[in-house]
mmCIF file with all atom_site columns, C-alpha atoms in Angstrom:
data_model
loop_
_atom_site.group_PDB
_atom_site.id
_atom_site.type_symbol
_atom_site.label_atom_id
_atom_site.label_alt_id
_atom_site.label_comp_id
_atom_site.label_asym_id
_atom_site.label_entity_id
_atom_site.label_seq_id
_atom_site.pdbx_PDB_ins_code
_atom_site.Cartn_x
_atom_site.Cartn_y
_atom_site.Cartn_z
_atom_site.occupancy
_atom_site.B_iso_or_equiv
_atom_site.pdbx_formal_charge
_atom_site.auth_seq_id
_atom_site.auth_comp_id
_atom_site.auth_asym_id
_atom_site.auth_atom_id
_atom_site.pdbx_PDB_model_num
ATOM 1   C CA . UNK A 1 1   ? -15.377 5.340   3.769   1.00 0.00 ? 1   UNK A CA 1
ATOM 2   C CA . UNK A 1 2   ? -14.998 2.062   1.933   1.00 0.00 ? 2   UNK A CA 1
ATOM 3   C CA . UNK A 1 3   ? -15.479 -1.476  3.232   1.00 0.00 ? 3   UNK A CA 1
ATOM 4   C CA . UNK A 1 4   ? -14.545 -4.499  1.152   1.00 0.00 ? 4   UNK A CA 1
ATOM 5   C CA . UNK A 1 5   ? -15.840 -7.949  2.000   1.00 0.00 ? 5   UNK A CA 1
ATOM 6   C CA . UNK A 1 6   ? -14.070 -10.874 0.385   1.00 0.00 ? 6   UNK A CA 1
ATOM 7   C CA . UNK A 1 7   ? -14.960 -14.516 0.705   1.00 0.00 ? 7   UNK A CA 1
ATOM 8   C CA . UNK A 1 8   ? -11.886 -16.670 0.203   1.00 0.00 ? 8   UNK A CA 1
ATOM 9   C CA . UNK A 1 9   ? -11.933 -20.411 -0.467  1.00 0.00 ? 9   UNK A CA 1
ATOM 10  C CA . UNK A 1 10  ? -8.615  -22.193 -1.037  1.00 0.00 ? 10  UNK A CA 1
ATOM 11  C CA . UNK A 1 11  ? -6.904  -18.824 -1.548  1.00 0.00 ? 11  UNK A CA 1
ATOM 12  C CA . UNK A 1 12  ? -9.340  -17.856 -4.315  1.00 0.00 ? 12  UNK A CA 1
ATOM 13  C CA . UNK A 1 13  ? -11.759 -14.937 -4.036  1.00 0.00 ? 13  UNK A CA 1
ATOM 14  C CA . UNK A 1 14  ? -15.157 -16.545 -4.498  1.00 0.00 ? 14  UNK A CA 1
ATOM 15  C CA . UNK A 1 15  ? -17.196 -13.467 -3.660  1.00 0.00 ? 15  UNK A CA 1
ATOM 16  C CA . UNK A 1 16  ? -16.520 -9.784  -3.165  1.00 0.00 ? 16  UNK A CA 1
ATOM 17  C CA . UNK A 1 17  ? -18.888 -7.078  -2.014  1.00 0.00 ? 17  UNK A CA 1
ATOM 18  C CA . UNK A 1 18  ? -18.484 -3.538  -0.834  1.00 0.00 ? 18  UNK A CA 1
ATOM 19  C CA . UNK A 1 19  ? -20.123 -0.876  1.252   1.00 0.00 ? 19  UNK A CA 1
ATOM 20  C CA . UNK A 1 20  ? -19.136 2.713   0.720   1.00 0.00 ? 20  UNK A CA 1
ATOM 21  C CA . UNK A 1 21  ? -20.140 6.286   1.163   1.00 0.00 ? 21  UNK A CA 1
ATOM 22  C CA . UNK A 1 22  ? -18.073 8.087   -1.389  1.00 0.00 ? 22  UNK A CA 1
ATOM 23  C CA . UNK A 1 23  ? -18.000 9.942   -4.687  1.00 0.00 ? 23  UNK A CA 1
ATOM 24  C CA . UNK A 1 24  ? -19.771 8.407   -7.709  1.00 0.00 ? 24  UNK A CA 1
ATOM 25  C CA . UNK A 1 25  ? -16.414 7.824   -9.407  1.00 0.00 ? 25  UNK A CA 1
ATOM 26  C CA . UNK A 1 26  ? -15.309 5.655   -6.480  1.00 0.00 ? 26  UNK A CA 1
ATOM 27  C CA . UNK A 1 27  ? -18.577 3.690   -6.679  1.00 0.00 ? 27  UNK A CA 1
ATOM 28  C CA . UNK A 1 28  ? -17.902 2.955   -10.340 1.00 0.00 ? 28  UNK A CA 1
ATOM 29  C CA . UNK A 1 29  ? -14.270 2.031   -9.651  1.00 0.00 ? 29  UNK A CA 1
ATOM 30  C CA . UNK A 1 30  ? -15.144 -0.355  -6.812  1.00 0.00 ? 30  UNK A CA 1
ATOM 31  C CA . UNK A 1 31  ? -17.783 -2.023  -8.990  1.00 0.00 ? 31  UNK A CA 1
ATOM 32  C CA . UNK A 1 32  ? -15.100 -2.645  -11.592 1.00 0.00 ? 32  UNK A CA 1
ATOM 33  C CA . UNK A 1 33  ? -12.747 -3.925  -8.873  1.00 0.00 ? 33  UNK A CA 1
ATOM 34  C CA . UNK A 1 34  ? -15.354 -6.502  -7.833  1.00 0.00 ? 34  UNK A CA 1
ATOM 35  C CA . UNK A 1 35  ? -15.702 -7.660  -11.427 1.00 0.00 ? 35  UNK A CA 1
ATOM 36  C CA . UNK A 1 36  ? -11.944 -7.878  -11.909 1.00 0.00 ? 36  UNK A CA 1
ATOM 37  C CA . UNK A 1 37  ? -11.053 -9.848  -8.765  1.00 0.00 ? 37  UNK A CA 1
ATOM 38  C CA . UNK A 1 38  ? -14.014 -12.193 -8.382  1.00 0.00 ? 38  UNK A CA 1
ATOM 39  C CA . UNK A 1 39  ? -12.774 -15.710 -9.095  1.00 0.00 ? 39  UNK A CA 1
ATOM 40  C CA . UNK A 1 40  ? -9.089  -14.784 -8.986  1.00 0.00 ? 40  UNK A CA 1
ATOM 41  C CA . UNK A 1 41  ? -6.525  -16.189 -6.588  1.00 0.00 ? 41  UNK A CA 1
ATOM 42  C CA . UNK A 1 42  ? -5.213  -13.839 -3.929  1.00 0.00 ? 42  UNK A CA 1
ATOM 43  C CA . UNK A 1 43  ? -1.908  -13.594 -5.814  1.00 0.00 ? 43  UNK A CA 1
ATOM 44  C CA . UNK A 1 44  ? -3.691  -12.728 -9.074  1.00 0.00 ? 44  UNK A CA 1
ATOM 45  C CA . UNK A 1 45  ? -5.690  -10.049 -7.238  1.00 0.00 ? 45  UNK A CA 1
ATOM 46  C CA . UNK A 1 46  ? -2.527  -8.535  -5.742  1.00 0.00 ? 46  UNK A CA 1
ATOM 47  C CA . UNK A 1 47  ? -0.995  -8.347  -9.229  1.00 0.00 ? 47  UNK A CA 1
ATOM 48  C CA . UNK A 1 48  ? -3.953  -6.449  -10.706 1.00 0.00 ? 48  UNK A CA 1
ATOM 49  C CA . UNK A 1 49  ? -2.906  -3.252  -12.492 1.00 0.00 ? 49  UNK A CA 1
ATOM 50  C CA . UNK A 1 50  ? -4.567  0.102   -12.970 1.00 0.00 ? 50  UNK A CA 1
ATOM 51  C CA . UNK A 1 51  ? -4.540  -0.530  -16.721 1.00 0.00 ? 51  UNK A CA 1
ATOM 52  C CA . UNK A 1 52  ? -7.174  -3.249  -16.249 1.00 0.00 ? 52  UNK A CA 1
ATOM 53  C CA . UNK A 1 53  ? -9.593  -0.632  -14.894 1.00 0.00 ? 53  UNK A CA 1
ATOM 54  C CA . UNK A 1 54  ? -8.866  1.830   -17.673 1.00 0.00 ? 54  UNK A CA 1
ATOM 55  C CA . UNK A 1 55  ? -9.505  -0.792  -20.347 1.00 0.00 ? 55  UNK A CA 1
ATOM 56  C CA . UNK A 1 56  ? -12.918 -1.600  -18.901 1.00 0.00 ? 56  UNK A CA 1
ATOM 57  C CA . UNK A 1 57  ? -13.890 2.027   -18.318 1.00 0.00 ? 57  UNK A CA 1
ATOM 58  C CA . UNK A 1 58  ? -12.170 3.375   -21.434 1.00 0.00 ? 58  UNK A CA 1
ATOM 59  C CA . UNK A 1 59  ? -10.992 6.359   -19.401 1.00 0.00 ? 59  UNK A CA 1
ATOM 60  C CA . UNK A 1 60  ? -7.941  7.610   -17.548 1.00 0.00 ? 60  UNK A CA 1
ATOM 61  C CA . UNK A 1 61  ? -9.587  10.616  -15.939 1.00 0.00 ? 61  UNK A CA 1
ATOM 62  C CA . UNK A 1 62  ? -7.457  12.100  -13.134 1.00 0.00 ? 62  UNK A CA 1
ATOM 63  C CA . UNK A 1 63  ? -10.110 11.568  -10.458 1.00 0.00 ? 63  UNK A CA 1
ATOM 64  C CA . UNK A 1 64  ? -10.560 7.982   -11.603 1.00 0.00 ? 64  UNK A CA 1
ATOM 65  C CA . UNK A 1 65  ? -6.792  7.428   -11.473 1.00 0.00 ? 65  UNK A CA 1
ATOM 66  C CA . UNK A 1 66  ? -6.703  8.530   -7.818  1.00 0.00 ? 66  UNK A CA 1
ATOM 67  C CA . UNK A 1 67  ? -9.622  6.284   -6.867  1.00 0.00 ? 67  UNK A CA 1
ATOM 68  C CA . UNK A 1 68  ? -8.254  3.246   -8.705  1.00 0.00 ? 68  UNK A CA 1
ATOM 69  C CA . UNK A 1 69  ? -4.855  3.685   -7.062  1.00 0.00 ? 69  UNK A CA 1
ATOM 70  C CA . UNK A 1 70  ? -6.514  3.896   -3.649  1.00 0.00 ? 70  UNK A CA 1
ATOM 71  C CA . UNK A 1 71  ? -8.650  0.829   -4.320  1.00 0.00 ? 71  UNK A CA 1
ATOM 72  C CA . UNK A 1 72  ? -5.685  -1.262  -5.373  1.00 0.00 ? 72  UNK A CA 1
ATOM 73  C CA . UNK A 1 73  ? -3.781  -0.164  -2.284  1.00 0.00 ? 73  UNK A CA 1
ATOM 74  C CA . UNK A 1 74  ? -6.784  -1.048  -0.128  1.00 0.00 ? 74  UNK A CA 1
ATOM 75  C CA . UNK A 1 75  ? -7.063  -4.489  -1.715  1.00 0.00 ? 75  UNK A CA 1
ATOM 76  C CA . UNK A 1 76  ? -3.349  -5.235  -1.422  1.00 0.00 ? 76  UNK A CA 1
ATOM 77  C CA . UNK A 1 77  ? -3.282  -4.151  2.233   1.00 0.00 ? 77  UNK A CA 1
ATOM 78  C CA . UNK A 1 78  ? -6.328  -6.292  3.032   1.00 0.00 ? 78  UNK A CA 1
ATOM 79  C CA . UNK A 1 79  ? -4.851  -9.389  1.391   1.00 0.00 ? 79  UNK A CA 1
ATOM 80  C CA . UNK A 1 80  ? -1.515  -8.789  3.100   1.00 0.00 ? 80  UNK A CA 1
ATOM 81  C CA . UNK A 1 81  ? -3.209  -8.498  6.487   1.00 0.00 ? 81  UNK A CA 1
ATOM 82  C CA . UNK A 1 82  ? -5.253  -11.643 5.793   1.00 0.00 ? 82  UNK A CA 1
ATOM 83  C CA . UNK A 1 83  ? -2.148  -13.640 4.880   1.00 0.00 ? 83  UNK A CA 1
ATOM 84  C CA . UNK A 1 84  ? -0.339  -12.314 7.952   1.00 0.00 ? 84  UNK A CA 1
ATOM 85  C CA . UNK A 1 85  ? -3.236  -13.442 10.160  1.00 0.00 ? 85  UNK A CA 1
ATOM 86  C CA . UNK A 1 86  ? -3.155  -16.891 8.563   1.00 0.00 ? 86  UNK A CA 1
ATOM 87  C CA . UNK A 1 87  ? 0.583   -17.129 9.214   1.00 0.00 ? 87  UNK A CA 1
ATOM 88  C CA . UNK A 1 88  ? 0.147   -16.004 12.829  1.00 0.00 ? 88  UNK A CA 1
ATOM 89  C CA . UNK A 1 89  ? -2.424  -18.768 13.282  1.00 0.00 ? 89  UNK A CA 1
ATOM 90  C CA . UNK A 1 90  ? -0.010  -21.309 11.844  1.00 0.00 ? 90  UNK A CA 1
ATOM 91  C CA . UNK A 1 91  ? -1.876  -21.724 8.566   1.00 0.00 ? 91  UNK A CA 1
ATOM 92  C CA . UNK A 1 92  ? 0.312   -21.736 5.481   1.00 0.00 ? 92  UNK A CA 1
ATOM 93  C CA . UNK A 1 93  ? -0.830  -19.458 2.675   1.00 0.00 ? 93  UNK A CA 1
ATOM 94  C CA . UNK A 1 94  ? -0.075  -22.403 0.392   1.00 0.00 ? 94  UNK A CA 1
ATOM 95  C CA . UNK A 1 95  ? -2.215  -24.795 2.468   1.00 0.00 ? 95  UNK A CA 1
ATOM 96  C CA . UNK A 1 96  ? -5.441  -25.591 0.657   1.00 0.00 ? 96  UNK A CA 1
ATOM 97  C CA . UNK A 1 97  ? -6.983  -27.046 3.820   1.00 0.00 ? 97  UNK A CA 1
ATOM 98  C CA . UNK A 1 98  ? -8.135  -23.538 4.761   1.00 0.00 ? 98  UNK A CA 1
ATOM 99  C CA . UNK A 1 99  ? -11.572 -24.159 3.271   1.00 0.00 ? 99  UNK A CA 1
ATOM 100 C CA . UNK A 1 100 ? -13.485 -20.948 3.785   1.00 0.00 ? 100 UNK A CA 1
ATOM 101 C CA . UNK A 1 101 ? -12.664 -17.590 5.309   1.00 0.00 ? 101 UNK A CA 1
ATOM 102 C CA . UNK A 1 102 ? -13.694 -13.980 5.076   1.00 0.00 ? 102 UNK A CA 1
ATOM 103 C CA . UNK A 1 103 ? -11.794 -10.717 4.801   1.00 0.00 ? 103 UNK A CA 1
ATOM 104 C CA . UNK A 1 104 ? -13.396 -7.516  5.994   1.00 0.00 ? 104 UNK A CA 1
ATOM 105 C CA . UNK A 1 105 ? -11.350 -4.394  5.512   1.00 0.00 ? 105 UNK A CA 1
ATOM 106 C CA . UNK A 1 106 ? -12.351 -0.821  6.246   1.00 0.00 ? 106 UNK A CA 1
ATOM 107 C CA . UNK A 1 107 ? -10.284 2.162   5.174   1.00 0.00 ? 107 UNK A CA 1
ATOM 108 C CA . UNK A 1 108 ? -10.924 5.644   3.903   1.00 0.00 ? 108 UNK A CA 1
ATOM 109 C CA . UNK A 1 109 ? -10.884 6.057   0.152   1.00 0.00 ? 109 UNK A CA 1
ATOM 110 C CA . UNK A 1 110 ? -10.795 9.786   -0.356  1.00 0.00 ? 110 UNK A CA 1
ATOM 111 C CA . UNK A 1 111 ? -8.364  12.316  -1.656  1.00 0.00 ? 111 UNK A CA 1
#
């Protein structure tokens, strides 16, 4: 399993942590994900590419490719759900008055 915890302030990821019980490759990939998205806006995080991971890790191993793809999907789904919840609560995703919120997302990251 994989749980991501994002702290969001003014639509910017100010902190990201994870909890997982998975293969070592997934642990490495999620550590890189945290490095890549911390400090980015939600839109910048959604636009993250697999190539960013491969540049940092200097590898495109097949197992790594599967984990990175799953992580990006997990992140995109979490941000989408977060923005949907904001909209349902009448809070614009462009409204900077949303001072501080948290995203907790739990999905399986295994192949």
